[in-house]
Amino acid sequence: MNASGTMHDIPAQEGCTTCHGSMPDRVLGFTAIQLSHDLGGLNLMQASSMGLFTNPPTKNFVVPGDAVEQAALGYLHANCGLCHNDRSKVFLIQVDVNTWLDTAKLGTVIETPTYTTLVKRPTTGNISKVAMRIAPGNPTGSAIHELMALRGDVMRQMPPTGTEISDPTGLAAVDAWINKLPP
């Protein structure tokens, strides 16, 4: 609890597969999309030139959309897609939300699984008190906003483990995208 004096927790070892078991490689924290940058530090092209990949990419991957859309889709990919992807138990058993961006399928925003599984889709189950997963133009009327902002209810808050406070930067990015979505 409160790892290194922070408001973040490290789950017990038996809980690791809840998140790490949702992806084939079990790595959390970086993806080819996240490494596709020129911000300093190791990036995708540097790692590729160092021979660190079996199938090295020849160029960076670009999240579709404008800056607002890229920020929201990138945030949801990195922070939610590890559990909410079409290969995870969460997707197969609980809820068909997929925020994972596949590098082979980076077309348009409306073609992303994030858009197709969230925008104007009804909330299923009883996790949310809000009827729509994302209600365009209405962040507080969107289940995704409710669950990202919620803390203290591990059965409903997103992410369900590891955090005691919501991420205001991530929530602002997702809210900005919801606000610009056409009704």
mmCIF file of C-alpha atoms in Angstrom:
data_model
loop_
_atom_site.group_PDB
_atom_site.id
_atom_site.type_symbol
_atom_site.label_atom_id
_atom_site.label_comp_id
_atom_site.label_asym_id
_atom_site.label_seq_id
_atom_site.Cartn_x
_atom_site.Cartn_y
_atom_site.Cartn_z
ATOM 1 C CA MET A 1 0.000 0.000 0.000
ATOM 2 C CA ASN A 2 1.163 3.546 -0.791
ATOM 3 C CA ALA A 3 4.319 2.346 -2.553
ATOM 4 C CA SER A 4 7.313 4.562 -1.810
ATOM 5 C CA GLY A 5 5.070 7.081 -0.059
ATOM 6 C CA THR A 6 2.814 7.588 -3.093
ATOM 7 C CA MET A 7 -0.935 7.279 -3.520
ATOM 8 C CA HIS A 8 -0.385 4.145 -5.618
ATOM 9 C CA ASP A 9 -0.468 0.550 -4.467
ATOM 10 C CA ILE A 10 1.344 -2.521 -5.714
ATOM 11 C CA PRO A 11 -1.067 -5.449 -5.720
ATOM 12 C CA ALA A 12 -0.133 -8.730 -4.061
ATOM 13 C CA GLN A 13 1.849 -11.104 -6.289
ATOM 14 C CA GLU A 14 -1.149 -13.378 -6.842
ATOM 15 C CA GLY A 15 -2.969 -10.417 -8.380
ATOM 16 C CA CYS A 16 -0.290 -9.713 -10.999
ATOM 17 C CA THR A 17 -1.888 -11.789 -13.734
ATOM 18 C CA THR A 18 -5.056 -9.703 -13.499
ATOM 19 C CA CYS A 19 -3.290 -7.084 -15.626
ATOM 20 C CA HIS A 20 -0.096 -8.757 -16.834
ATOM 21 C CA GLY A 21 -2.009 -11.844 -17.955
ATOM 22 C CA SER A 22 -4.133 -9.840 -20.380
ATOM 23 C CA MET A 23 -1.381 -9.498 -22.967
ATOM 24 C CA PRO A 24 0.611 -12.268 -24.695
ATOM 25 C CA ASP A 25 4.014 -10.822 -23.759
ATOM 26 C CA ARG A 26 3.031 -9.877 -20.174
ATOM 27 C CA VAL A 27 4.928 -6.564 -20.427
ATOM 28 C CA LEU A 28 3.192 -3.447 -19.152
ATOM 29 C CA GLY A 29 4.534 0.062 -19.450
ATOM 30 C CA PHE A 30 5.596 0.461 -23.056
ATOM 31 C CA THR A 31 4.396 -0.451 -26.524
ATOM 32 C CA ALA A 32 5.589 0.256 -30.050
ATOM 33 C CA ILE A 33 3.080 3.116 -30.171
ATOM 34 C CA GLN A 34 4.383 4.594 -26.918
ATOM 35 C CA LEU A 35 7.976 4.311 -28.122
ATOM 36 C CA SER A 36 7.127 6.116 -31.394
ATOM 37 C CA HIS A 37 8.358 9.533 -30.285
ATOM 38 C CA ASP A 38 11.226 12.001 -30.475
ATOM 39 C CA LEU A 39 11.042 13.174 -26.856
ATOM 40 C CA GLY A 40 14.454 12.016 -25.705
ATOM 41 C CA GLY A 41 15.367 8.731 -24.122
ATOM 42 C CA LEU A 42 15.040 5.429 -25.923
ATOM 43 C CA ASN A 43 12.543 5.444 -28.762
ATOM 44 C CA LEU A 44 11.304 2.927 -31.308
ATOM 45 C CA MET A 45 13.726 3.787 -34.113
ATOM 46 C CA GLN A 46 16.729 3.700 -31.767
ATOM 47 C CA ALA A 47 15.669 0.312 -30.389
ATOM 48 C CA SER A 48 15.144 -0.914 -33.948
ATOM 49 C CA SER A 49 18.610 0.237 -35.069
ATOM 50 C CA MET A 50 20.117 -1.515 -32.037
ATOM 51 C CA GLY A 51 18.686 -4.826 -33.265
ATOM 52 C CA LEU A 52 16.348 -5.248 -30.285
ATOM 53 C CA PHE A 53 13.397 -6.545 -32.336
ATOM 54 C CA THR A 54 12.760 -9.806 -34.145
ATOM 55 C CA ASN A 55 10.708 -7.941 -36.767
ATOM 56 C CA PRO A 56 12.059 -4.393 -36.627
ATOM 57 C CA PRO A 57 9.716 -1.604 -37.698
ATOM 58 C CA THR A 58 10.930 0.738 -40.415
ATOM 59 C CA LYS A 59 9.056 3.796 -39.184
ATOM 60 C CA ASN A 60 7.254 5.186 -36.151
ATOM 61 C CA PHE A 61 3.576 4.471 -35.639
ATOM 62 C CA VAL A 62 1.181 7.416 -35.594
ATOM 63 C CA VAL A 63 -2.048 7.416 -33.608
ATOM 64 C CA PRO A 64 -4.822 8.702 -35.889
ATOM 65 C CA GLY A 65 -6.554 12.053 -35.498
ATOM 66 C CA ASP A 66 -5.698 15.557 -34.401
ATOM 67 C CA ALA A 67 -3.853 16.417 -31.183
ATOM 68 C CA VAL A 68 -6.979 16.070 -28.990
ATOM 69 C CA GLU A 69 -7.889 12.697 -30.493
ATOM 70 C CA GLN A 70 -4.308 11.449 -30.340
ATOM 71 C CA ALA A 71 -3.997 12.402 -26.673
ATOM 72 C CA ALA A 72 -7.204 10.580 -25.719
ATOM 73 C CA LEU A 73 -6.614 7.496 -27.877
ATOM 74 C CA GLY A 74 -2.991 7.290 -26.741
ATOM 75 C CA TYR A 75 -3.953 7.607 -23.085
ATOM 76 C CA LEU A 76 -6.675 4.969 -23.360
ATOM 77 C CA HIS A 77 -4.333 2.639 -25.274
ATOM 78 C CA ALA A 78 -1.541 2.929 -22.704
ATOM 79 C CA ASN A 79 -3.628 2.984 -19.536
ATOM 80 C CA CYS A 80 -6.723 0.926 -20.372
ATOM 81 C CA GLY A 81 -5.848 -1.177 -23.411
ATOM 82 C CA LEU A 82 -3.703 -3.585 -21.441
ATOM 83 C CA CYS A 83 -6.869 -5.030 -19.900
ATOM 84 C CA HIS A 84 -9.430 -3.755 -22.379
ATOM 85 C CA ASN A 85 -8.332 -5.573 -25.528
ATOM 86 C CA ASP A 86 -9.916 -8.326 -27.584
ATOM 87 C CA ARG A 87 -7.546 -10.997 -26.197
ATOM 88 C CA SER A 88 -8.116 -10.361 -22.506
ATOM 89 C CA LYS A 89 -10.398 -12.122 -20.043
ATOM 90 C CA VAL A 90 -11.990 -8.743 -19.322
ATOM 91 C CA PHE A 91 -13.107 -8.436 -22.965
ATOM 92 C CA LEU A 92 -14.107 -12.066 -23.398
ATOM 93 C CA ILE A 93 -15.978 -12.511 -20.110
ATOM 94 C CA GLN A 94 -17.010 -9.137 -18.716
ATOM 95 C CA VAL A 95 -17.268 -6.217 -21.138
ATOM 96 C CA ASP A 96 -16.577 -5.844 -24.849
ATOM 97 C CA VAL A 97 -14.549 -2.634 -24.564
ATOM 98 C CA ASN A 98 -11.344 -2.548 -26.608
ATOM 99 C CA THR A 99 -9.032 0.461 -26.253
ATOM 100 C CA TRP A 100 -5.923 -1.307 -27.573
ATOM 101 C CA LEU A 101 -4.495 0.227 -30.742
ATOM 102 C CA ASP A 102 -3.106 -2.374 -33.130
ATOM 103 C CA THR A 103 -0.075 -1.056 -35.036
ATOM 104 C CA ALA A 104 -1.273 -2.871 -38.169
ATOM 105 C CA LYS A 105 -4.660 -1.125 -38.042
ATOM 106 C CA LEU A 106 -4.014 2.563 -37.398
ATOM 107 C CA GLY A 107 -6.538 3.965 -39.886
ATOM 108 C CA THR A 108 -8.930 6.713 -38.857
ATOM 109 C CA VAL A 109 -10.240 7.586 -35.421
ATOM 110 C CA ILE A 110 -13.692 6.152 -36.141
ATOM 111 C CA GLU A 111 -12.104 2.873 -37.290
ATOM 112 C CA THR A 112 -10.254 2.336 -34.005
ATOM 113 C CA PRO A 113 -11.661 -0.261 -31.620
ATOM 114 C CA THR A 114 -11.662 2.495 -28.990
ATOM 115 C CA TYR A 115 -14.231 4.436 -30.997
ATOM 116 C CA THR A 116 -16.274 1.451 -32.161
ATOM 117 C CA THR A 117 -16.591 -0.133 -28.697
ATOM 118 C CA LEU A 118 -17.136 3.068 -26.690
ATOM 119 C CA VAL A 119 -18.724 5.936 -28.627
ATOM 120 C CA LYS A 120 -22.542 5.949 -28.591
ATOM 121 C CA ARG A 121 -22.540 2.460 -27.106
ATOM 122 C CA PRO A 122 -24.812 1.579 -24.178
ATOM 123 C CA THR A 123 -23.238 0.685 -20.864
ATOM 124 C CA THR A 124 -23.643 -3.001 -20.054
ATOM 125 C CA GLY A 125 -23.825 -4.680 -16.680
ATOM 126 C CA ASN A 126 -24.079 -2.662 -13.496
ATOM 127 C CA ILE A 127 -20.609 -1.100 -13.330
ATOM 128 C CA SER A 128 -21.861 2.387 -14.182
ATOM 129 C CA LYS A 129 -24.752 4.590 -13.185
ATOM 130 C CA VAL A 130 -24.537 6.238 -16.645
ATOM 131 C CA ALA A 131 -26.363 4.812 -19.685
ATOM 132 C CA MET A 132 -23.720 5.447 -22.374
ATOM 133 C CA ARG A 133 -20.067 4.387 -22.446
ATOM 134 C CA ILE A 134 -19.295 7.655 -24.253
ATOM 135 C CA ALA A 135 -22.018 10.199 -24.846
ATOM 136 C CA PRO A 136 -20.551 12.632 -27.426
ATOM 137 C CA GLY A 137 -20.293 16.170 -26.076
ATOM 138 C CA ASN A 138 -21.118 15.041 -22.534
ATOM 139 C CA PRO A 139 -18.186 13.809 -20.421
ATOM 140 C CA THR A 140 -20.167 13.640 -17.160
ATOM 141 C CA GLY A 141 -22.883 11.716 -19.004
ATOM 142 C CA SER A 142 -20.300 9.145 -20.101
ATOM 143 C CA ALA A 143 -19.511 5.996 -18.123
ATOM 144 C CA ILE A 144 -15.844 6.249 -19.043
ATOM 145 C CA HIS A 145 -15.583 9.631 -17.263
ATOM 146 C CA GLU A 146 -17.482 8.332 -14.236
ATOM 147 C CA LEU A 147 -15.278 5.254 -13.823
ATOM 148 C CA MET A 148 -11.984 7.067 -14.476
ATOM 149 C CA ALA A 149 -12.852 9.767 -11.908
ATOM 150 C CA LEU A 150 -14.197 7.345 -9.280
ATOM 151 C CA ARG A 151 -11.987 6.127 -6.439
ATOM 152 C CA GLY A 152 -12.713 4.074 -3.336
ATOM 153 C CA ASP A 153 -14.866 1.470 -5.102
ATOM 154 C CA VAL A 154 -12.519 -1.178 -6.531
ATOM 155 C CA MET A 155 -15.431 -2.994 -8.141
ATOM 156 C CA ARG A 156 -16.160 0.038 -10.337
ATOM 157 C CA GLN A 157 -13.188 2.420 -10.452
ATOM 158 C CA MET A 158 -10.880 2.288 -13.469
ATOM 159 C CA PRO A 159 -8.244 1.127 -13.164
ATOM 160 C CA PRO A 160 -9.525 -1.173 -10.435
ATOM 161 C CA THR A 161 -6.142 -1.738 -8.772
ATOM 162 C CA GLY A 162 -2.967 0.187 -8.129
ATOM 163 C CA THR A 163 -4.357 3.708 -7.726
ATOM 164 C CA GLU A 164 -5.971 5.656 -4.948
ATOM 165 C CA ILE A 165 -6.342 8.897 -6.923
ATOM 166 C CA SER A 166 -7.641 9.493 -10.421
ATOM 167 C CA ASP A 167 -5.366 10.853 -13.131
ATOM 168 C CA PRO A 168 -6.474 14.442 -13.809
ATOM 169 C CA THR A 169 -4.331 14.742 -16.954
ATOM 170 C CA GLY A 170 -5.719 11.547 -18.472
ATOM 171 C CA LEU A 171 -9.270 12.425 -17.487
ATOM 172 C CA ALA A 172 -8.866 15.891 -19.057
ATOM 173 C CA ALA A 173 -7.560 14.332 -22.296
ATOM 174 C CA VAL A 174 -10.490 11.913 -22.521
ATOM 175 C CA ASP A 175 -13.005 14.627 -21.584
ATOM 176 C CA ALA A 176 -11.611 16.946 -24.279
ATOM 177 C CA TRP A 177 -12.100 14.214 -26.867
ATOM 178 C CA ILE A 178 -15.649 13.474 -25.663
ATOM 179 C CA ASN A 179 -16.435 17.202 -25.846
ATOM 180 C CA LYS A 180 -15.357 17.413 -29.486
ATOM 181 C CA LEU A 181 -17.214 14.282 -30.646
ATOM 182 C CA PRO A 182 -20.238 15.161 -32.797
ATOM 183 C CA PRO A 183 -23.628 14.163 -31.335
#
